Coordinates of C-alpha atoms and ligand atoms in Angstrom, one line a residue:
M12 CA 5.8 -10.3 -13.2
S13 CA 7.2 -9.0 -10.0
K14 CA 10.5 -7.2 -9.8
Q15 CA 13.1 -8.5 -7.3
F16 CA 15.3 -6.3 -5.2
D17 CA 17.8 -6.8 -2.4
V18 CA 16.6 -3.6 -0.7
I19 CA 13.3 -1.7 -1.2
V20 CA 13.1 1.7 0.5
I21 CA 9.6 3.0 1.0
G22 CA 9.7 6.8 1.3
G23 CA 12.2 9.2 -0.5
G24 CA 12.7 11.8 2.3
P25 CA 16.1 12.3 3.9
G26 CA 15.8 9.0 5.7
G27 CA 14.8 7.0 2.7
Y28 CA 16.7 8.4 -0.2
I29 CA 20.0 8.5 1.8
A30 CA 19.4 4.9 2.9
A31 CA 18.8 3.9 -0.8
I32 CA 22.1 5.6 -1.9
R33 CA 24.1 4.0 0.9
A34 CA 22.5 0.6 0.1
A35 CA 23.4 1.0 -3.6
Q36 CA 26.9 2.1 -2.7
L37 CA 27.3 -1.2 -0.8
G38 CA 26.4 -3.1 -3.9
F39 CA 22.7 -3.9 -3.3
N40 CA 20.2 -3.9 -6.0
T41 CA 18.0 -1.1 -4.6
A42 CA 14.6 0.4 -5.2
C43 CA 13.2 3.6 -3.7
I44 CA 9.4 4.3 -3.8
D45 CA 8.2 7.8 -3.1
E46 CA 4.7 9.2 -3.6
W47 CA 5.3 13.0 -3.3
K48 CA 4.0 14.9 -6.3
N49 CA 5.0 18.4 -7.5
D50 CA 2.4 20.8 -8.8
K51 CA 2.4 19.1 -12.2
G52 CA 1.9 15.7 -10.7
G53 CA 5.5 14.6 -11.4
P54 CA 7.9 13.1 -8.8
A55 CA 9.2 15.3 -6.1
P56 CA 11.5 13.2 -3.9
G57 CA 13.0 14.6 -0.8
G58 CA 10.0 14.3 1.5
T59 CA 8.8 16.8 4.0
C60 CA 12.3 18.2 4.4
T61 CA 12.7 19.1 0.7
N62 CA 9.1 20.0 -0.2
V63 CA 7.5 21.5 2.9
G64 CA 10.1 21.6 5.6
C65 CA 13.8 22.3 6.0
I66 CA 14.6 23.6 2.6
P67 CA 11.7 25.9 1.8
S68 CA 11.6 27.3 5.3
K69 CA 15.3 28.1 5.1
A70 CA 14.7 29.8 1.7
L71 CA 12.0 32.0 3.2
L72 CA 14.0 32.7 6.3
Q73 CA 16.9 33.9 4.2
S74 CA 14.7 36.1 1.9
S75 CA 12.8 37.6 4.8
E76 CA 16.0 38.3 6.7
H77 CA 17.4 40.2 3.7
Y78 CA 14.2 42.2 3.6
E79 CA 14.5 43.0 7.3
H80 CA 18.1 43.9 6.9
A81 CA 17.4 46.2 4.0
G82 CA 14.6 47.9 5.9
K83 CA 16.0 48.1 9.3
H84 CA 19.8 47.5 9.4
F85 CA 21.5 48.6 6.2
A86 CA 21.3 52.2 7.4
D87 CA 23.6 51.3 10.3
H88 CA 26.2 50.4 7.6
G89 CA 25.7 53.7 5.8
I90 CA 23.7 52.1 3.1
E91 CA 20.5 54.0 2.1
V92 CA 17.6 52.1 0.8
K93 CA 14.9 54.1 -0.9
G94 CA 11.6 52.7 -2.1
L95 CA 12.1 49.3 -0.6
G96 CA 9.4 46.9 -1.9
L97 CA 8.3 43.4 -1.4
D98 CA 7.2 41.0 -4.1
V99 CA 5.9 38.0 -2.2
A100 CA 5.0 36.1 -5.4
K101 CA 8.7 36.3 -6.5
M102 CA 9.9 35.3 -3.0
L103 CA 7.7 32.2 -3.1
G104 CA 8.8 31.5 -6.7
R105 CA 12.4 31.6 -5.6
K106 CA 11.6 29.2 -2.8
D107 CA 9.9 26.9 -5.2
A108 CA 12.9 27.0 -7.5
V109 CA 15.2 26.0 -4.6
V110 CA 12.9 23.1 -3.8
K111 CA 12.9 22.0 -7.4
Q112 CA 16.7 22.1 -7.5
N113 CA 16.7 19.7 -4.6
N114 CA 14.0 17.4 -6.1
D115 CA 16.0 17.2 -9.3
G116 CA 19.2 16.7 -7.4
I117 CA 17.8 13.6 -5.7
L118 CA 16.4 12.2 -9.0
Y119 CA 19.9 12.7 -10.5
L120 CA 21.4 10.8 -7.4
F121 CA 19.0 7.9 -8.0
K122 CA 20.3 7.6 -11.6
K123 CA 23.9 8.1 -10.6
N124 CA 23.6 5.3 -8.1
K125 CA 21.5 3.0 -10.3
I126 CA 18.6 3.0 -7.9
A127 CA 15.3 2.0 -9.4
F128 CA 12.9 4.8 -8.5
F129 CA 9.1 4.2 -8.4
H130 CA 6.8 7.2 -8.2
G131 CA 3.7 6.1 -6.2
R132 CA 2.5 4.8 -3.0
G133 CA 4.2 1.6 -1.7
S134 CA 2.0 -0.8 0.4
F135 CA 2.9 -4.0 2.0
A136 CA 1.1 -6.8 0.2
K137 CA 2.4 -10.0 1.8
A138 CA 5.5 -11.7 3.1
G139 CA 6.6 -14.5 0.8
G140 CA 9.5 -16.9 0.2
E141 CA 11.7 -14.4 -1.7
G142 CA 11.0 -11.6 0.8
Y143 CA 8.3 -8.9 1.1
E144 CA 5.9 -8.1 -1.6
I145 CA 5.3 -4.3 -2.0
Q146 CA 2.6 -3.0 -4.3
V147 CA 3.2 0.3 -6.2
G148 CA 0.2 1.0 -8.4
E149 CA 0.1 -1.9 -10.8
E150 CA 3.6 -3.1 -10.1
T151 CA 4.6 -5.7 -7.6
L152 CA 8.1 -5.4 -6.1
V153 CA 9.7 -8.1 -4.0
G154 CA 12.5 -7.1 -1.5
K155 CA 14.7 -9.3 0.7
H156 CA 15.0 -6.2 2.9
V157 CA 12.6 -3.4 3.3
I158 CA 13.4 0.0 4.9
V159 CA 10.4 2.0 5.8
A160 CA 11.0 5.8 5.9
T161 CA 7.5 7.2 5.5
G162 CA 8.0 10.3 7.6
S163 CA 5.5 12.3 9.5
N164 CA 2.5 14.7 9.1
A165 CA 1.5 17.9 10.9
R166 CA -0.6 17.3 14.0
A167 CA -4.0 19.1 13.8
L168 CA -5.8 20.6 16.8
P169 CA -8.7 18.2 17.6
G170 CA -11.8 19.4 15.6
V171 CA -9.8 22.0 13.6
P172 CA -8.8 20.4 10.3
F173 CA -6.2 22.1 8.1
D174 CA -7.9 23.7 5.1
E175 CA -4.5 25.3 4.1
Q176 CA -6.4 28.5 3.3
N177 CA -7.1 29.9 6.8
V178 CA -5.9 27.1 9.1
L179 CA -2.4 26.2 7.9
S180 CA 0.0 23.4 8.6
N181 CA 3.7 23.8 7.6
D182 CA 2.6 23.2 4.0
G183 CA 0.2 26.2 3.8
A184 CA 2.5 28.3 6.1
L185 CA 5.1 28.2 3.3
R186 CA 2.6 29.2 0.6
I187 CA 0.8 32.3 2.1
Q188 CA 0.3 34.5 -1.0
S189 CA 0.4 37.9 0.6
V190 CA 1.5 39.1 4.0
P191 CA -1.3 38.6 6.4
K192 CA -2.1 41.6 8.6
K193 CA -2.6 39.4 11.7
L194 CA -1.1 35.9 12.0
V195 CA -1.6 33.6 14.9
L196 CA 0.5 30.5 15.5
I197 CA -0.4 27.8 18.0
G198 CA 2.7 26.2 19.4
S199 CA 6.0 28.0 20.0
G200 CA 8.2 25.1 19.1
V201 CA 10.6 25.1 16.1
I202 CA 8.1 25.7 13.4
G203 CA 6.2 28.3 15.4
L204 CA 9.4 30.3 15.9
E205 CA 10.8 29.9 12.4
M206 CA 7.5 30.6 10.5
G207 CA 6.5 33.3 12.9
S208 CA 9.8 35.0 12.2
V209 CA 9.4 34.8 8.5
W210 CA 6.0 36.5 8.4
R211 CA 6.8 39.0 11.2
R212 CA 9.9 40.2 9.2
L213 CA 7.7 40.6 6.1
G214 CA 5.3 42.8 8.1
A215 CA 2.6 40.6 9.8
E216 CA 1.6 41.2 13.3
V217 CA 2.4 37.8 14.8
T218 CA 1.2 36.2 18.0
V219 CA 2.4 32.8 19.1
L220 CA 0.2 30.9 21.6
E221 CA 2.1 28.3 23.6
A222 CA 0.5 25.8 26.1
L223 CA 3.6 25.3 28.2
P224 CA 4.5 27.9 30.9
T225 CA 8.2 27.8 29.9
F226 CA 9.6 29.0 26.7
L227 CA 11.5 26.4 24.7
G228 CA 11.5 23.9 27.6
A229 CA 13.9 21.5 25.9
V230 CA 16.5 24.3 25.4
D231 CA 19.1 25.3 28.0
E232 CA 17.2 27.8 30.2
Q233 CA 19.8 30.5 30.0
I234 CA 19.9 30.2 26.2
A235 CA 16.1 30.2 26.0
K236 CA 15.9 33.3 28.1
E237 CA 18.3 35.1 25.9
A238 CA 16.5 34.1 22.8
K239 CA 13.1 35.2 24.3
K240 CA 14.6 38.6 25.0
A241 CA 15.6 39.0 21.4
F242 CA 12.2 37.8 20.1
D243 CA 10.4 40.2 22.4
K244 CA 12.5 43.1 21.2
Q245 CA 11.7 42.1 17.6
G246 CA 8.0 42.3 18.3
L247 CA 7.3 38.6 18.1
K248 CA 4.5 38.3 20.6
I249 CA 4.7 35.0 22.5
E250 CA 2.1 34.1 25.1
L251 CA 3.0 31.2 27.4
G252 CA 0.8 29.0 29.5
V253 CA -2.3 29.4 27.3
K254 CA -5.1 26.9 26.9
V255 CA -6.6 27.0 23.4
G256 CA -10.3 26.6 23.3
E257 CA -12.7 26.9 20.4
V258 CA -11.2 27.9 17.1
V259 CA -13.7 29.3 14.6
N260 CA -12.7 29.2 10.9
G261 CA -14.8 31.8 9.3
K262 CA -14.7 33.2 5.7
A263 CA -12.7 36.3 6.6
G264 CA -10.3 34.6 9.0
V265 CA -10.0 32.7 12.1
T266 CA -10.9 33.4 15.7
V267 CA -9.1 31.6 18.5
N268 CA -10.6 31.5 21.9
Y269 CA -8.2 30.7 24.7
S270 CA -7.4 31.3 28.3
N271 CA -4.2 33.1 29.3
A272 CA -1.7 32.0 32.0
K273 CA -3.9 33.7 34.6
G274 CA -6.9 31.7 33.4
E275 CA -8.6 34.8 31.9
A276 CA -10.7 34.2 28.8
Q277 CA -9.2 35.7 25.7
K278 CA -10.1 35.9 22.0
I279 CA -7.8 36.7 19.1
E280 CA -8.7 37.3 15.5
A281 CA -6.3 36.4 12.7
D282 CA -6.2 36.4 8.9
K283 CA -4.3 33.2 9.0
L284 CA -3.7 30.6 11.7
I285 CA -0.7 28.3 11.6
V286 CA -1.0 25.2 13.9
S287 CA 2.5 24.0 14.8
I288 CA 1.9 21.7 17.7
G289 CA 4.2 18.8 16.7
R290 CA 4.0 16.0 14.1
V291 CA 2.7 12.5 14.0
P292 CA 4.4 9.5 12.4
N293 CA 2.9 8.6 9.0
T294 CA 2.0 5.1 7.9
I295 CA -1.0 6.1 5.8
G296 CA -1.4 3.6 2.9
L297 CA 1.5 1.6 4.0
N298 CA -0.7 -1.3 5.0
P299 CA 1.4 -2.5 7.9
E300 CA -1.4 -5.0 8.9
A301 CA -0.8 -7.1 5.8
V302 CA 2.5 -8.3 7.2
G303 CA 1.9 -7.7 10.9
L304 CA 4.3 -4.7 11.2
K305 CA 4.0 -3.4 14.8
L306 CA 3.1 0.2 15.5
D307 CA 3.0 1.9 19.0
E308 CA 0.1 3.9 20.5
R309 CA 1.4 7.1 18.7
G310 CA 1.3 5.3 15.4
A311 CA 5.1 5.1 15.2
I312 CA 6.7 1.9 13.9
V313 CA 8.2 0.1 16.8
V314 CA 12.0 -0.4 16.4
D315 CA 14.9 -1.3 18.6
E316 CA 18.1 0.7 18.9
L317 CA 19.3 -0.7 15.6
C318 CA 16.1 0.4 13.7
K319 CA 14.9 -3.3 13.5
T320 CA 11.2 -3.7 13.5
N321 CA 9.3 -6.8 14.9
L322 CA 9.7 -8.4 11.4
P323 CA 12.9 -10.0 10.1
N324 CA 14.6 -7.9 7.5
V325 CA 12.1 -5.0 7.9
W326 CA 13.7 -1.8 9.2
A327 CA 12.4 1.7 9.8
V328 CA 14.1 5.0 10.1
G329 CA 13.4 8.8 10.5
D330 CA 10.3 10.5 11.6
V331 CA 8.2 7.4 11.5
V332 CA 10.1 5.9 14.5
R333 CA 11.1 7.1 18.0
G334 CA 13.6 9.9 18.5
P335 CA 13.9 13.5 17.4
M336 CA 12.2 14.4 14.1
L337 CA 15.2 15.8 12.4
A338 CA 16.4 15.4 8.8
H339 CA 20.0 14.6 9.8
K340 CA 18.8 12.0 12.4
A341 CA 16.8 10.3 9.7
E342 CA 19.8 10.4 7.3
E343 CA 22.1 8.9 10.0
E344 CA 19.7 6.1 10.7
G345 CA 19.3 5.4 6.9
V346 CA 23.0 5.1 6.5
A347 CA 23.4 2.9 9.6
V348 CA 20.6 0.5 8.5
A349 CA 22.1 0.1 5.0
E350 CA 25.4 -0.7 6.6
R351 CA 23.8 -3.2 9.0
I352 CA 22.1 -5.0 6.1
A353 CA 25.6 -5.3 4.7
G354 CA 26.8 -6.9 7.9
Q355 CA 28.7 -3.7 9.0
H356 CA 28.3 -1.9 12.3
G357 CA 26.5 1.3 11.4
H358 CA 26.0 3.5 14.4
V359 CA 24.0 6.6 15.4
N360 CA 25.0 8.5 18.5
F361 CA 21.8 10.1 19.9
N362 CA 23.8 12.2 22.3
T363 CA 25.6 14.1 19.6
I364 CA 22.7 14.9 17.3
P365 CA 22.7 18.7 17.0
W366 CA 19.5 20.8 17.1
V367 CA 19.2 24.1 15.3
I368 CA 16.4 26.7 15.3
Y369 CA 17.0 29.0 12.3
T370 CA 15.6 32.2 13.8
S371 CA 17.5 35.3 14.3
P372 CA 19.4 34.9 16.6
E373 CA 19.9 31.3 15.7
I374 CA 19.7 28.8 18.5
A375 CA 21.8 25.6 18.4
W376 CA 22.8 23.0 20.8
V377 CA 24.2 19.5 21.3
G378 CA 24.3 17.3 24.4
Q379 CA 22.9 18.0 27.8
T380 CA 21.3 21.2 29.1
E381 CA 22.2 22.6 32.5
Q382 CA 18.8 21.7 33.8
Q383 CA 19.3 18.1 32.6
L384 CA 22.7 17.8 34.3
K385 CA 21.2 19.2 37.6
A386 CA 18.3 16.8 37.5
A387 CA 20.7 13.9 36.9
G388 CA 22.9 15.1 39.8
V389 CA 26.0 15.4 37.5
Q390 CA 28.7 17.7 38.8
Y391 CA 29.6 20.1 36.1
K392 CA 31.4 23.4 35.3
A393 CA 29.8 26.0 33.0
G394 CA 31.5 28.6 30.9
T395 CA 29.9 31.3 28.8
F396 CA 31.1 33.9 26.3
P397 CA 29.0 36.7 24.9
F398 CA 29.1 37.7 21.2
L399 CA 29.2 41.3 22.5
A400 CA 32.9 40.7 23.2
N401 CA 33.6 39.1 19.8
G402 CA 35.3 41.2 17.2
R403 CA 33.7 39.5 14.2
A404 CA 30.2 39.8 15.7
R405 CA 30.8 43.5 16.2
A406 CA 31.9 43.9 12.6
L407 CA 28.8 42.0 11.5
G408 CA 26.6 44.2 13.6
D409 CA 25.1 41.2 15.3
T410 CA 26.2 40.8 18.9
T411 CA 23.2 39.1 20.4
G412 CA 23.7 36.0 22.4
M413 CA 26.4 33.8 23.7
V414 CA 28.2 30.4 23.5
K415 CA 27.9 28.2 26.6
F416 CA 29.9 25.2 27.5
L417 CA 29.0 22.6 30.1
A418 CA 31.9 20.2 31.1
D419 CA 32.2 17.5 33.6
A420 CA 33.5 18.9 36.9
K421 CA 36.2 16.2 37.3
T422 CA 37.2 15.1 33.9
D423 CA 36.5 18.3 31.9
E424 CA 34.7 16.2 29.2
I425 CA 32.3 18.4 27.2
L426 CA 28.7 17.4 28.2
G427 CA 26.8 20.1 26.3
V428 CA 27.3 23.1 24.1
H429 CA 24.6 25.7 23.7
I430 CA 24.6 28.7 21.4
V431 CA 22.3 31.6 20.8
G432 CA 23.5 34.1 18.3
P433 CA 24.8 34.7 14.7
M434 CA 25.5 31.6 12.7
A435 CA 24.9 29.3 15.6
S436 CA 23.9 26.6 13.0
E437 CA 27.4 26.5 11.6
L438 CA 29.3 27.0 14.9
I439 CA 27.6 24.0 16.6
S440 CA 29.5 21.6 14.3
E441 CA 32.7 22.2 16.1
A442 CA 31.0 21.2 19.4
V443 CA 29.5 18.1 17.7
V444 CA 32.9 16.9 16.5
A445 CA 34.5 17.6 19.9
M446 CA 31.8 15.6 21.7
E447 CA 31.9 12.8 19.2
F448 CA 35.7 12.5 20.0
K449 CA 35.0 12.9 23.7
A450 CA 37.0 16.1 23.9
S451 CA 37.5 18.2 27.0
A452 CA 36.7 21.9 27.2
E453 CA 40.5 22.4 27.5
D454 CA 41.0 20.7 24.1
I455 CA 38.8 23.3 22.4
A456 CA 40.5 26.1 24.5
R457 CA 43.9 24.9 23.2
I458 CA 43.0 24.8 19.5
C459 CA 43.9 27.8 17.3
H460 CA 40.7 29.5 16.0
A461 CA 40.9 32.0 13.1
H462 CA 40.7 35.7 13.9
P463 CA 38.4 37.5 13.6
S464 CA 35.8 34.8 13.6
L465 CA 32.6 33.9 15.5
S466 CA 34.3 30.6 16.3
E467 CA 36.5 32.5 18.7
A468 CA 33.5 32.8 20.9
T469 CA 33.4 29.0 21.1
K470 CA 37.1 28.9 22.1
E471 CA 36.5 31.6 24.7
A472 CA 33.5 29.8 26.2
A473 CA 35.7 26.7 26.5
L474 CA 38.3 28.9 28.3
A475 CA 35.5 30.3 30.5
V476 CA 34.9 26.8 31.9
D477 CA 38.3 27.2 33.5
K478 CA 37.6 30.9 34.3
R479 CA 40.3 32.2 32.0
T480 CA 38.6 34.0 29.1
L481 CA 41.1 36.3 27.3
N482 CA 38.7 38.9 25.8
F483 CA 36.0 39.3 28.5
Ligands
FAD528 P1 9.9 12.6 5.3 O1 10.8 13.7 4.9 O2 8.6 13.0 5.8 O3 9.8 11.7 4.0 C1 8.8 10.7 3.9 C2 8.5 10.5 2.4 O4 7.9 9.3 2.3 C3 7.6 11.5 1.8 O5 8.1 11.9 0.6 C4 6.3 10.8 1.6 O6 5.6 11.3 0.5 C5 6.8 9.4 1.4 N1 5.8 8.4 1.7 C6 5.1 8.2 2.8 N2 4.4 7.1 2.8 C7 4.7 6.5 1.6 C8 4.3 5.3 0.9 N3 3.4 4.5 1.5 N4 4.7 5.1 -0.3 C9 5.6 5.9 -0.9 N5 6.0 7.0 -0.3 C10 5.6 7.3 0.9 N6 14.7 19.0 10.2 C11 15.9 19.4 10.3 O7 16.8 18.6 10.6 N7 16.3 20.7 10.0 C12 15.4 21.6 9.7 O8 15.7 22.8 9.4 C13 14.0 21.2 9.6 N8 13.1 22.1 9.2 C14 11.8 21.7 9.2 C15 10.8 22.7 8.8 C16 9.5 22.3 8.8 C17 8.5 23.3 8.4 C18 9.1 21.0 9.0 C19 7.7 20.5 8.9 C20 10.1 20.0 9.3 C21 11.4 20.4 9.4 N9 12.4 19.5 9.8 C22 13.7 19.9 9.9 C23 12.1 18.1 10.1 C24 12.4 17.2 8.8 O9 11.7 17.7 7.7 C25 12.1 15.8 9.1 O10 12.7 15.3 10.3 C26 12.5 14.9 7.9 O11 11.9 15.3 6.7 C27 12.2 13.4 8.2 O12 12.7 12.6 7.2 P2 12.0 11.3 6.8 O13 12.8 10.7 5.6 O14 11.9 10.4 8.0 O15 10.5 11.6 6.4
NAI529 P1 7.5 21.2 18.3 O1 7.4 19.9 19.1 O2 8.9 21.8 18.1 O3 6.7 22.3 19.1 C1 5.3 22.2 19.4 C2 5.0 23.2 20.4 O4 3.5 23.2 20.5 C3 5.5 22.8 21.8 O5 6.1 23.9 22.4 C4 4.2 22.4 22.6 O6 4.2 22.6 23.9 C5 3.2 23.2 21.9 N1 1.8 22.7 21.9 C6 1.4 21.4 21.8 N2 0.0 21.4 21.9 C7 -0.4 22.7 22.0 C8 -1.7 23.2 22.2 N3 -2.8 22.5 22.1 N4 -1.8 24.6 22.4 C9 -0.7 25.3 22.4 N5 0.6 24.8 22.3 C10 0.7 23.5 22.1 O7 6.7 21.0 17.0 P2 6.6 21.8 15.6 O8 7.1 23.2 15.8 O9 5.3 21.5 15.1 O10 7.7 21.1 14.7 C11 7.6 19.7 14.5 C12 8.9 19.1 14.4 O11 9.5 19.4 13.2 C13 10.0 19.6 15.5 O12 9.9 19.0 16.7 C14 11.2 19.3 14.8 O13 11.6 18.0 15.1 C15 10.9 19.5 13.3 N6 11.4 20.8 12.9 C16 12.7 21.0 12.9 C17 13.2 22.2 12.5 C18 14.7 22.5 12.7 O14 15.4 21.5 12.9 N7 15.2 23.7 12.5 C19 12.4 23.3 12.0 C20 11.0 22.9 12.0 C21 10.5 21.7 12.4

């Protein structure tokens, strides 16, 4: 006997579980299928984000930052720390507990919203009269609508498979049992910088090898430069413009052969190697061929701007489709699709999706960079304000970085906001709201911001667009 649903969601990551909740809220009889297993073989919904991505990485970033503060910065506040120690097992245990709280939270939300949860792999079987048949183990589910949210996997270097012992993906990078003496990361993107920061703070000698000649090419140049200065000062060694050659995974560690920016042959030995060169869309086991679901040459499910696939009533969201691979982008698409199924006008504004890199300093941005505006020939005005001139940042003892506004030269509409500095991840929300409401830089400049707060730097950067900062 098959089980009939209005909506079946395949994948329980941020795209999938949020889509399922919204569909259930809208009155649909909804199922969510997710195959992730915890170490006991039980369900662990939440996907990459909860299990081996956003959540555990932020837990380790927080723990390692506390350790660095205790060792290097508490003394500035007159706090003496003697006999500082590090218990990596406990730190990892805390991280695992945080992950479990999130897994359990999602299982609770499934119950609360009366979503039928199936633990296992969902595969398309066939398209029939009542909808699409999805096989999960022995069970057959039939859904009028199917939302595919099967996420992504780490991309391996060709010929260098992840063994998660020496050659690590994001998964192994979050489970290193003791601080490696030497750690090499390939790729200085978001994971390279976040995971590189964690293990550097805990005492590893970290080298990041990046193929591109520019550091964080997608980030506003001025902001990326400021961030690079801070990382250099911290001792995070980043080599740009390298070409990675043979990687030898030996018993004792890994040797990476590469040529540097000058084309000179180099060799670096490491106890562990983290490969963080991007991610690939995941449709393993989904069996898209059974129903003729179309994928592109990268393996992503082809969708239009509404997340519709080539098949009627089959939708796809999150990392498995085009666009930035971010949890909040996946969530927004999940909500929008559920609303579209209900005949509503769910919408996702790609221009106001914030990006955050949770290093120290944090890097956050929304909208266009200065280089993008230049390339598009847009006339703009820029305003920056350094945290050095912000009272709260001085009190915190963290004055690295700045807030930068880019506004249309004629209309003053905010086109982009870029932040490098303390709590950039939180500060960026104001800019997202402002841009969503098509605010001008003057709107932000006229709003009362609490004193002393880091958000005053945002107001001052908005004032700087009109060359009238008050505190700098
Ligand atoms: P996923 O989270 O990958 O979820 C897909 C789920 O589907 C998984 O549980 C998988 O097991 C399941 N699945 C796949 N196929 C099937 C099948 N056939 N049947 C049943 N289940 C299936 N993003 C941010 O916004 N902020 C961050 O701070 C951040 N940090 C990150 C840190 C790291 C180290 C990594 C790797 C990623 C990070 N990301 C972050 C990116 C974020 O994790 C992804 O963008 C997000 O998880 C995508 O959500 P998703 O629902 O599309 O897919
Ligand atoms: P990434 O796309 O951020 O960075 C990959 C980097 O590797 C790029 O700089 C690229 O030029 C470089 N690279 C590619 N091939 C290379 C090679 N052969 N040799 C050397 N360098 C090479 O990808 P990353 O860091 O793996 O993260 C994947 C995705 O996960 C991110 O794009 C992001 O969407 C998401 N993520 C988001 C986070 C956040 O929001 N804070 C945190 C971590 C990941």
